[in-house]
XYZ file of C-alpha atoms in Angstrom:
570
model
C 9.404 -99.137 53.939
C 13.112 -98.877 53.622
C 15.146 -101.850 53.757
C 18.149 -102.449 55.786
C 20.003 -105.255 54.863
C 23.711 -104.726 56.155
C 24.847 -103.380 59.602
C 25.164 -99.630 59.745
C 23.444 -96.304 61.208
C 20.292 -94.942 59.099
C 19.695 -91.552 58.953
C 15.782 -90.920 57.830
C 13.694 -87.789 57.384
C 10.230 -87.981 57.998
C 7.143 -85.250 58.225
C 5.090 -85.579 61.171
C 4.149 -81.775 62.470
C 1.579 -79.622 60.358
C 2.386 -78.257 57.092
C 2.112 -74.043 56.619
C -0.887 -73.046 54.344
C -0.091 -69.774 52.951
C -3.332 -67.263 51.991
C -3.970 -66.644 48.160
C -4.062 -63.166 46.777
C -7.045 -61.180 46.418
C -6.344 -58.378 44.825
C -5.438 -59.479 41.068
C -8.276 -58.390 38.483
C -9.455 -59.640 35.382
C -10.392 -57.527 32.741
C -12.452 -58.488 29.230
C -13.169 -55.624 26.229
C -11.366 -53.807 23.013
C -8.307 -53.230 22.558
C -6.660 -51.858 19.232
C -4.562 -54.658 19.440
C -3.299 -58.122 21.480
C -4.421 -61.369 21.175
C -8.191 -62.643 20.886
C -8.051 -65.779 21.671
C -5.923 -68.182 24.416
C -4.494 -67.067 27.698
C -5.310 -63.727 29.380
C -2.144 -61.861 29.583
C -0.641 -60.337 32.660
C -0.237 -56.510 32.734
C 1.797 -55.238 35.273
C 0.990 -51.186 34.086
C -0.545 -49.028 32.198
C 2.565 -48.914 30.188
C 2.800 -52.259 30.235
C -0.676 -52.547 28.571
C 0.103 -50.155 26.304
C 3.123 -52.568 24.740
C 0.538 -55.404 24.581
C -2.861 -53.852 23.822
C -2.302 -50.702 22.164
C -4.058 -46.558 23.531
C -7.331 -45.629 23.499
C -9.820 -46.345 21.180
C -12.132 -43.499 19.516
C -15.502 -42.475 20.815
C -16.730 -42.115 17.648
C -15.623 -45.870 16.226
C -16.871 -47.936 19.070
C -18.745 -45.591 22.012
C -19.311 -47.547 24.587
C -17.170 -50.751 23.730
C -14.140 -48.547 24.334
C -13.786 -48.282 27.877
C -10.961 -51.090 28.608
C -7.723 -49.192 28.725
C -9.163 -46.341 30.874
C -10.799 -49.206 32.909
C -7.112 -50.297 33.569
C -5.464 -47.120 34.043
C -7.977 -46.277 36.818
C -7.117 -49.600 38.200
C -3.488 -49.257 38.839
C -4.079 -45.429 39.706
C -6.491 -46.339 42.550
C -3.882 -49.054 43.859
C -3.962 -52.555 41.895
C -1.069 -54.030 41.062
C -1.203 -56.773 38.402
C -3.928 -57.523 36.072
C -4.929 -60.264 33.134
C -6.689 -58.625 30.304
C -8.454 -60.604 27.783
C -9.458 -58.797 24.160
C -12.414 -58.853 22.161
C -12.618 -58.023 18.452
C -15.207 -57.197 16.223
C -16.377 -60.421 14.090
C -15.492 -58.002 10.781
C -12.281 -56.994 12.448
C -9.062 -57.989 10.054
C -5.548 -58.650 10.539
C -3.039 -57.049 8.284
C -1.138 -59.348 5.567
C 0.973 -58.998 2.428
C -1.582 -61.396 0.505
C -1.526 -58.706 -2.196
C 1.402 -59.893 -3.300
C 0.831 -63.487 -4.950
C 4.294 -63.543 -6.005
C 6.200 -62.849 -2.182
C 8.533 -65.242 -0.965
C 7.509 -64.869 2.353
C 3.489 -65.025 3.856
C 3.656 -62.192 6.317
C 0.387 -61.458 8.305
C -0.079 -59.511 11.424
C -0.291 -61.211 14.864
C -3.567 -60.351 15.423
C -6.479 -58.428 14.176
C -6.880 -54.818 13.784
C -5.324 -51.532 11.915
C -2.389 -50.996 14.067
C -1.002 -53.726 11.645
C -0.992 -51.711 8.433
C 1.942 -49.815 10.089
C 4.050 -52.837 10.440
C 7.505 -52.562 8.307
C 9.800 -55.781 7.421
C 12.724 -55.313 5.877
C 15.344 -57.643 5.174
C 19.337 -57.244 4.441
C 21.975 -60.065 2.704
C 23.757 -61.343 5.255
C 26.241 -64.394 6.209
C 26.327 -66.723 9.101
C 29.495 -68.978 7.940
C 32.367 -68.198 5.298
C 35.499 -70.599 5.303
C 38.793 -71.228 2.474
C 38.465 -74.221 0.422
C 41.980 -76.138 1.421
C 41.133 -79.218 -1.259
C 38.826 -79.886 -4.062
C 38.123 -83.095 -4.619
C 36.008 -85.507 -6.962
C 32.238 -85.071 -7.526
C 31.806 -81.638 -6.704
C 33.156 -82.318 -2.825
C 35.402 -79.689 -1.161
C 37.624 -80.169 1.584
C 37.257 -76.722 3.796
C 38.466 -75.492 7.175
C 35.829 -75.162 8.650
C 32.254 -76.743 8.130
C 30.822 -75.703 11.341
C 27.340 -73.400 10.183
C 27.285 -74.944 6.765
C 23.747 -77.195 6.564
C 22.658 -79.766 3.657
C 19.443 -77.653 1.506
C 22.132 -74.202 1.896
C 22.847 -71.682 -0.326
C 26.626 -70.921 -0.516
C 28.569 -68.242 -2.570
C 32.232 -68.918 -3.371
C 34.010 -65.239 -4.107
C 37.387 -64.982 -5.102
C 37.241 -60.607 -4.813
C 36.286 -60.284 -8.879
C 33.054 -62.827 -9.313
C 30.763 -64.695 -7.503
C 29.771 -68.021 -7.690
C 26.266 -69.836 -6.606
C 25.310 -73.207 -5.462
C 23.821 -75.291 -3.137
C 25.108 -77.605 -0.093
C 24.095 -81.746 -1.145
C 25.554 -83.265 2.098
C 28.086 -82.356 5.259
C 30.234 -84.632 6.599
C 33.260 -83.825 9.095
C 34.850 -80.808 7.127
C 33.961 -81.799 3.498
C 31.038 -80.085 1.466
C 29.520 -81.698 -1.357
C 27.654 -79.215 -3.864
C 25.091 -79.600 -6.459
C 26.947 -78.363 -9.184
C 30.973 -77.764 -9.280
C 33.371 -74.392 -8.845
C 34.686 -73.814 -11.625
C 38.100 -71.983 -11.649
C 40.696 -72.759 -8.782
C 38.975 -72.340 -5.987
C 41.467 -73.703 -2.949
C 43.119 -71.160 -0.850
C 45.777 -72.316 1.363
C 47.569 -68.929 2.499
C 47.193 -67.615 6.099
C 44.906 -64.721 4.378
C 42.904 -66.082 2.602
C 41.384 -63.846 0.001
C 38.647 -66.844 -1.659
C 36.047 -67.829 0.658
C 32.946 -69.937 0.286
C 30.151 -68.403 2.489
C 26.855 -69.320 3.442
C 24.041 -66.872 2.211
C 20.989 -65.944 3.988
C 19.742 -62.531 5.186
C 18.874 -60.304 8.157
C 15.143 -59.596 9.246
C 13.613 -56.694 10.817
C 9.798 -56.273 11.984
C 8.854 -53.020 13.174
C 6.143 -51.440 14.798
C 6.560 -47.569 15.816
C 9.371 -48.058 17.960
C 9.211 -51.656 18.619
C 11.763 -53.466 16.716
C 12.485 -57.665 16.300
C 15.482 -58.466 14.951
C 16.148 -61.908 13.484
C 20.092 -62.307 12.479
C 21.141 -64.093 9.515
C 17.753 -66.069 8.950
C 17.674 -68.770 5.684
C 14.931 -70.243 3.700
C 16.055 -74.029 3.657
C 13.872 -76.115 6.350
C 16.319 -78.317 7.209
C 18.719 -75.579 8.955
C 18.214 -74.007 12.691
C 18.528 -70.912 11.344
C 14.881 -71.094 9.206
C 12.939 -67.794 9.192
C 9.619 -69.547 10.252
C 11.630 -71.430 13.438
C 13.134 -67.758 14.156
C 10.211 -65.713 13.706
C 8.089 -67.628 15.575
C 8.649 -65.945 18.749
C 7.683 -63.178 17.074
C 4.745 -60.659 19.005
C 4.206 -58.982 15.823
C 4.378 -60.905 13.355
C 3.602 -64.538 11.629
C 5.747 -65.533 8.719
C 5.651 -68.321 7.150
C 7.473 -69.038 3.532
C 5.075 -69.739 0.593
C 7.701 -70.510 -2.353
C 11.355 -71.214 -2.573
C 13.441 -71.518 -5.852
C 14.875 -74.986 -6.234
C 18.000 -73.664 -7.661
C 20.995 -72.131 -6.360
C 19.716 -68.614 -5.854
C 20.341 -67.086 -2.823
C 17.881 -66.292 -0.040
C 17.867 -62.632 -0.550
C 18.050 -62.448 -4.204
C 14.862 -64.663 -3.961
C 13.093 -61.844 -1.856
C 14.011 -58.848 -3.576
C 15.644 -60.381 -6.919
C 18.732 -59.266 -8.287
C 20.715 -56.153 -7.350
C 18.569 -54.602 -4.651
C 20.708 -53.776 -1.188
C 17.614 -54.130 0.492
C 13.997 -55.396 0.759
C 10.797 -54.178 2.378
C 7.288 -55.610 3.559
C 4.714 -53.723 3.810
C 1.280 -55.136 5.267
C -2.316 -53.877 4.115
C -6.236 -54.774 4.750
C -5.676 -54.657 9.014
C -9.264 -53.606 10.153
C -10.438 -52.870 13.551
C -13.715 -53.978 12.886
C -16.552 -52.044 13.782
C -19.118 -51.545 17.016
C -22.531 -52.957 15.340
C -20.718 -55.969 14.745
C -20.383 -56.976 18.137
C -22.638 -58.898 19.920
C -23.309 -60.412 23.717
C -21.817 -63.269 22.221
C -17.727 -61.912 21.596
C -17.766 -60.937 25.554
C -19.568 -64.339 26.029
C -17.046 -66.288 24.330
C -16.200 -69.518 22.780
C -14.705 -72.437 24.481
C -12.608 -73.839 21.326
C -10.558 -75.952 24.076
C -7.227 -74.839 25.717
C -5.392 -71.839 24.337
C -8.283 -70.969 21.914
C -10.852 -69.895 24.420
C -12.013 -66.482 24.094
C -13.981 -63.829 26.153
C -15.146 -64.995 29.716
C -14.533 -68.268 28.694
C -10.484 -67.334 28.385
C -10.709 -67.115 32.335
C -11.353 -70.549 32.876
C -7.804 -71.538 32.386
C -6.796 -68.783 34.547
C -6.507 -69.874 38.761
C -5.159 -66.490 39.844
C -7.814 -63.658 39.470
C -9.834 -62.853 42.386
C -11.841 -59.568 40.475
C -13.645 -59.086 37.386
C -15.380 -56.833 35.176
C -15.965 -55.996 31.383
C -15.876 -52.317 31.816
C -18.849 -50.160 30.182
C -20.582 -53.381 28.840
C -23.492 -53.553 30.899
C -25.673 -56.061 28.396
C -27.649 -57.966 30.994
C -26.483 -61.282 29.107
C -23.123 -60.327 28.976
C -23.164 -59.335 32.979
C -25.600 -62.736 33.914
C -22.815 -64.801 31.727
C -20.167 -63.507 34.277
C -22.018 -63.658 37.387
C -22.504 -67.076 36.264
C -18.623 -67.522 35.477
C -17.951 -66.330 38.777
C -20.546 -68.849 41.121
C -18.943 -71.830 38.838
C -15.499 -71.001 40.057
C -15.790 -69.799 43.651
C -12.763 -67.916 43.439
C -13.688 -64.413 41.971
C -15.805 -61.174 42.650
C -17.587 -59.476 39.519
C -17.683 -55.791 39.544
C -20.812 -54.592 37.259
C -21.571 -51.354 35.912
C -24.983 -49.556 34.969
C -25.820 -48.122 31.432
C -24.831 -44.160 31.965
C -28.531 -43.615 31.139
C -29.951 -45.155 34.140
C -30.106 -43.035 36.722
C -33.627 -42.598 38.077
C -33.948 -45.056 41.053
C -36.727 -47.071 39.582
C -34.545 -47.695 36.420
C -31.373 -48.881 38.059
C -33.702 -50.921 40.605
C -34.947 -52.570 37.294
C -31.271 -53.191 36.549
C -30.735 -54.214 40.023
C -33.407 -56.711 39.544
C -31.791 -58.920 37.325
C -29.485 -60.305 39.771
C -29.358 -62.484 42.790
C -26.243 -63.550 43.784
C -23.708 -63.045 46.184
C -20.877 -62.949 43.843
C -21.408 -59.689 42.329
C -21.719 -55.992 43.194
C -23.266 -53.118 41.218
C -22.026 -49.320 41.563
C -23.551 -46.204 40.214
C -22.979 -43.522 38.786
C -20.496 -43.019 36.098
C -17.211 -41.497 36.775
C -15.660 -38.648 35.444
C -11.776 -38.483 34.779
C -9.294 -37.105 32.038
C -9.345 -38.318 29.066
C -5.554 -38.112 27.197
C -6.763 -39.238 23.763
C -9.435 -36.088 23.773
C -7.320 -33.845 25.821
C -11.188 -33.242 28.095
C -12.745 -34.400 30.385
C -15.087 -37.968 29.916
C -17.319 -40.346 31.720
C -16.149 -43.420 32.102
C -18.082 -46.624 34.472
C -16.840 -47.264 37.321
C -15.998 -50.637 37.225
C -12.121 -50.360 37.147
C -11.842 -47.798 39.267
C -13.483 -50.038 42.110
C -11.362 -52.924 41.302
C -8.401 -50.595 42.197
C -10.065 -49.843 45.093
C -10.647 -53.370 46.355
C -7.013 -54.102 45.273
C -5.586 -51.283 47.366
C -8.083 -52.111 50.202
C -6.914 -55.885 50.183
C -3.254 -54.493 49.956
C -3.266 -51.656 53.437
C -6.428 -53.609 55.226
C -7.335 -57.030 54.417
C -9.765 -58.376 52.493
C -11.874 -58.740 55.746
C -12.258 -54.890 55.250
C -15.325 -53.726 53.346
C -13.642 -52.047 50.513
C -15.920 -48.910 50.862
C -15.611 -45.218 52.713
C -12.625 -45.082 50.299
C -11.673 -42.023 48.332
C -11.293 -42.576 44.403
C -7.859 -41.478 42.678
C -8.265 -39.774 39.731
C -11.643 -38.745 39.542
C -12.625 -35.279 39.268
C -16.299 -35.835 39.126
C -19.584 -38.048 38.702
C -22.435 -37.937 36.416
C -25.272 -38.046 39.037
C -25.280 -36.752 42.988
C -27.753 -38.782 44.787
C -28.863 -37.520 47.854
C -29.622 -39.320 50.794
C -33.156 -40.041 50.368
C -32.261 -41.912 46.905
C -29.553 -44.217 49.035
C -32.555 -45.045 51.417
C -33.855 -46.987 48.843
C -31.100 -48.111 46.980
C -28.593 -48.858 49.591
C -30.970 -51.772 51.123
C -31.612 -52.995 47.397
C -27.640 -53.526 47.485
C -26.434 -50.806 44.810
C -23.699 -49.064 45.998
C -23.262 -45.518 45.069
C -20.591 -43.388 44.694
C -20.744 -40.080 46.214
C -19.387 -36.721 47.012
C -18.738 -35.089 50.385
C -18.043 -31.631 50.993
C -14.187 -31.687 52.058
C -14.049 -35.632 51.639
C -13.306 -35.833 48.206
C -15.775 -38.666 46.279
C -16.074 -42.021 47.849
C -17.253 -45.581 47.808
C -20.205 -44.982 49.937
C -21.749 -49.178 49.826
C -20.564 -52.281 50.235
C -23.380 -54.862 49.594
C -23.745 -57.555 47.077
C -26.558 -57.826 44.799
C -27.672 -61.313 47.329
C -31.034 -61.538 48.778
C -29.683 -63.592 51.139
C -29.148 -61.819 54.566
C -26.128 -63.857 55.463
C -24.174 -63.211 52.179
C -25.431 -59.089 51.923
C -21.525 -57.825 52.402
C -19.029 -57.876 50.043
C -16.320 -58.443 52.385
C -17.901 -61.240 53.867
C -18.387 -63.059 50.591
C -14.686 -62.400 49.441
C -13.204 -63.160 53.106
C -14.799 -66.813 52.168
C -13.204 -66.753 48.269
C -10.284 -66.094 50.545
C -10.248 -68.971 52.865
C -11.701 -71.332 50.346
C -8.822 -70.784 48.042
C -5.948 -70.896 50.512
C -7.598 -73.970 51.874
C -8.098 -75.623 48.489
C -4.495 -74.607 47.306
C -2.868 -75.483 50.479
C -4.044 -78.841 51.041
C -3.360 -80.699 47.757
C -0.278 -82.603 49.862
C -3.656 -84.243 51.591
C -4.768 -86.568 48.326
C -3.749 -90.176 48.251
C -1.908 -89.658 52.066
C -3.514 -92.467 54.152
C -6.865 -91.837 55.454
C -6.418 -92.342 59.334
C -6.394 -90.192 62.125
C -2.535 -88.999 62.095
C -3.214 -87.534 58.830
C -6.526 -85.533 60.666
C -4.500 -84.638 63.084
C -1.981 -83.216 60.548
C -4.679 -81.408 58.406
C -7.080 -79.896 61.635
C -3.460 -78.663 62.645
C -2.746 -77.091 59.705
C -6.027 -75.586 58.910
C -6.159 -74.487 62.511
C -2.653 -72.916 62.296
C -4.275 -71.066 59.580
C -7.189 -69.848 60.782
C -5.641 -68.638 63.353
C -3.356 -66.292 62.344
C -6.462 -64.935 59.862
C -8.273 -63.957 63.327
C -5.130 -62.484 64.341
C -5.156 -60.268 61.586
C -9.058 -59.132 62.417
C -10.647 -60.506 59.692
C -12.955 -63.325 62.108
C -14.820 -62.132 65.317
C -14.643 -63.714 68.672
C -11.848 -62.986 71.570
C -10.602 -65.742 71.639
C -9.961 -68.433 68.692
C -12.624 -70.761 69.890
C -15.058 -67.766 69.519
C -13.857 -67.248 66.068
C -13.826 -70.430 64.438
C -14.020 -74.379 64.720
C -12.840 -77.777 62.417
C -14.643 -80.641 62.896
C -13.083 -83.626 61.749
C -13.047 -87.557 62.403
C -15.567 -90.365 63.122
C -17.740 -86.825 63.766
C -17.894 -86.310 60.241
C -17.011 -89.683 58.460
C -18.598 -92.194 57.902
C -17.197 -95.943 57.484
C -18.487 -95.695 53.908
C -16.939 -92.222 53.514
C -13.416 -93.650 54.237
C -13.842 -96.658 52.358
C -15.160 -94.686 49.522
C -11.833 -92.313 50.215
C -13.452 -89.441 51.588
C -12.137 -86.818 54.078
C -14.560 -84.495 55.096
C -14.004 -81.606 57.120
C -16.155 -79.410 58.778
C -15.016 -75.904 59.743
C -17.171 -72.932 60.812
C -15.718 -69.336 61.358
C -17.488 -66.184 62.544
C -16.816 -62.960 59.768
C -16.468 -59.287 60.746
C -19.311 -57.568 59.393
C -18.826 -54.097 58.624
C -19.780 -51.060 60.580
C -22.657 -49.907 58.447
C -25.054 -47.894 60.613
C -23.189 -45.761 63.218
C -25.580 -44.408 65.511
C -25.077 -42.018 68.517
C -27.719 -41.829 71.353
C -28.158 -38.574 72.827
C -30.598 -37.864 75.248
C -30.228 -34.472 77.674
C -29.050 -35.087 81.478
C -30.547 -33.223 84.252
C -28.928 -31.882 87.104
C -30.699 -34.665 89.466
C -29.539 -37.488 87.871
């Protein structure tokens, strides 16, 4: 309550009316597999392209190294070719996979060792220049080894400074700083002030100039030191590095200078080279590395890297179709709420009875399975490959979300891409599938290859359609996200008035946009809340409940025409 305590007008602001609750996005996919290179462990990182993942995660990975592990990058490509926009990719690495390092080199200056595991850093370069950040004249030299200068501004206690008067150079290193006089460890010797307006004696500061390279990917740190207590220190510069983590493992105590301490005396320059980067190999993966570990924030891994992660709607772990691994993120996905997995089938199965075996291992209305194998170009082999389909329908459902709705089944849609699949299964094959809720992928003559199902792998009847399970993830979310303003407001009927308007405001334009049934909003949905659905002991317990119930669009499955022949006397 505001107090008013001398005579005046009061303008106040206050909210009263409902408060807009925007929808969340549906259409950003999550992605888990190997990469050749990118982090293992901590946040999944957004990729906005396939160029984009390129930068971060490396190309494609050989058939021959890791078979059917290697399916990730043309999981993503198909993804943004078939219409998705943004992604979060999460890597996995072999538990014998090894970053690169200089650690063959006892004797270094500098620790260098790769970012992350794999071979791509054995091509890393470092190379470092002598460079200066500060050089002033000495105007006054005065008694224990202090020196009056012009200007002290980049000069730091723990530097190493060089005093050069154009014939000889002279080393030594900064004791203290104050205003503009610099006390050394041990004296100039020679006359070292230089009062003329050029100046041709000048005590500089020496450090050196750091490059890390990869192909054509190039950090650049500018006039970098070894002494800890400067802001200038290669470890505080480098580490922003993507590349790279440096870290200095011994520093001369005496007044050397940075670079001569690198590469030693006389060299103009001095390189890094890194060594023992491994990508691991396939028959050291296990169920467990797509599992993941939950090491606490920033060091989860696999699935378990997704929990920290509120904005993917889709996932899949293309190719990996170990029932553990694909149970794990079913599982993953029913904890949150908020997401869809995509699952793929072993290539091999492709009898009906053995991907109804498959099939059998789920029941949940968070997941779909699609068959068969896709074919598509393959730029590492220059031919064409198989590849699972699990990417390519995320695309799909992205590019569905993005023209339709989510409300629309994402199937009857053409794949981009694709020039072929592995198996044609013919009608009588769907009969039994189809119900079973695989969806297959097939090919029409003149319709290109489609999405031809659009059921979860449920056995409940109300929760068979994939669009009617993500419409909920849908209003769930926007619901959930939209209504934190609601916690800790007074519990009493102007704030249920606020939220049923607000919820109602919502739901409304959602029916506009087709995705709930009815003619009229009544028809398509209603929100119960009040003394209807409280309880005295709710409230004083601080409880809001609200009830709302809304009618789905169900797909258009089975399209049937009745014929029958009219006579003339009818």
């Amino acid at each position: 309550m505001a107090e008013y305590l001398s005579p005046g007008v009061y303008v106040e602001e206050f909210e009263s009316g409902s408060k807009p609750l925007e929808g969340v996005s549906t259409s950003t996919a999550g992605f888990i597999g190997l990469a050749s290179r990118g982090p293992v462990e901590g946040l999944p990182q957004l990729i906005t392209s396939p160029a984009d993942f390129g930068r971060v995660y490396g190309s494609y990975l050989s058939e021959n190294a890791f078979g059917s592990y290697r399916y990730l990058a043309y999981a993503v490509n198909q993804f943004f070719t078939n219409g998705g926009s943004r992604c979060f990719i999460a890597r996995v690495a072999p538990s014998d996979a090894a970053a690169a390092s200089n650690s063959g080199q006892p004797s270094a200056v500098l620790s260098v060792t790769a970012k992350n595991p794999g071979a791509w850093g054995n091509q890393l370069r470092l190379v470092a220049v002598p460079a200066s950040k500060a050089k002033t004249p000495i105007f006054e030299a005065a008694e224990g080894n202090r020196y009056r200068v012009k200007n002290a501004s980049g000069f730091y206690a723990g530097d190493v400074v060089v005093f050069s008067n154009g014939s000889e150079k002279q080393y030594s290193r900064i004791v203290s700083v104050h205003d503009q006089v610099i006390e050394l460890a041990e004296a100039l010797s020679g006359e070292v002030v230089d009062t003329a307006l050029v100046p041709s004696k000048w005590l500089s500061t020496a450090e050196f100039t750091l490059s890390v390279s990869y192909g054509s990917e190039v950090e650049t740190y500018e006039k970098v030191s070894l002494n800890p207590e400067a802001p200038n220190y290669v470890e505080k510069a480098a580490g922003r590095s993507v590349l790279a983590n440096i870290a200095v493992q011994s520093v001369s105590e005496g007044s050397v200078s940075p670079f001569e301490q690198l590469a030693g005396a006389g060299a103009d320059s001095y390189e890094i080279t890194l060594a023992g980067g491994s990508d691991g190999t396939a028959a050291n993966l296990s169920a467990g590395d797509f599992i993941g570990e939950d090491f606490g924030p920033g060091k989860r891994t696999g699935i378990q890297a997704f929990i920290d992660n509120d904005v993917v709607s889709i996932m899949a772990i293309p190719g990996v179709t170990d029932p553990n691994v694909q149970l794990s993120l079913v599982a993953h996905c029913e904890s949150l709420g908020s997401r869809f997995a995509i699952l793929d089938l072993p290539r091999e199965v492709t009898k009906v009875q053995d991907v109804l075996a498959h099939r059998d291992l789920f029941d949940s209305s968070y997941c779909a399975l699609y068959n068969p194998w896709l074919q598509v170009f393959d730029p590492l082999d220059k031919r064409n490959i198989f590849i699972p389909p699990s990417g390519t329908i995320a695309g799909v459902y992205s590019r569905s979300d993005s023209t339709r709705g989510v409300q629309k089944a994402p199937a009857n849609e053409t794949l981009r891409g694709v020039v072929g699949i592995d198996v044609q299964y013919n009608n009588g094959e769907q009969d039994i599938l189809n119900p079973a809720g695989v969806n297959l992928i097939r090919s029409f003559t003149g319709q290109g290859i489609r999405v031809w199902g659009a059921r979860t792998c449920s056995s409940n009847t109300l929760w068979k359609y994939i669009n009617v399970r993500r419409l909920f993830i849908f209003l769930e979310s926007s619901i959930k996200n939209g209504s934190n303003w609601v916690v800790f407001e007074p519990n009493t009927e102007q704030l249920w008035a606020r939220v049923q308007r607000t919820i109602e405001a919502f739901l409304t334009r959602v029916w506009r946009d087709g995705a709930l049934s009815g003619t009229s909003p009544g028809e398509a949905f209603y929100i119960n809340i009040g003394r209807t659905t409280m309880t005295q002991d709710d409230i004083d317990n601080g409880r809001l409940i609200c009830v709302i119930g809304v009618a789905p669009v169900k797909p258009a499955e089975f399209v049937v025409f009745r014929i029958t022949q009219r006579t003339g006397s009818e």
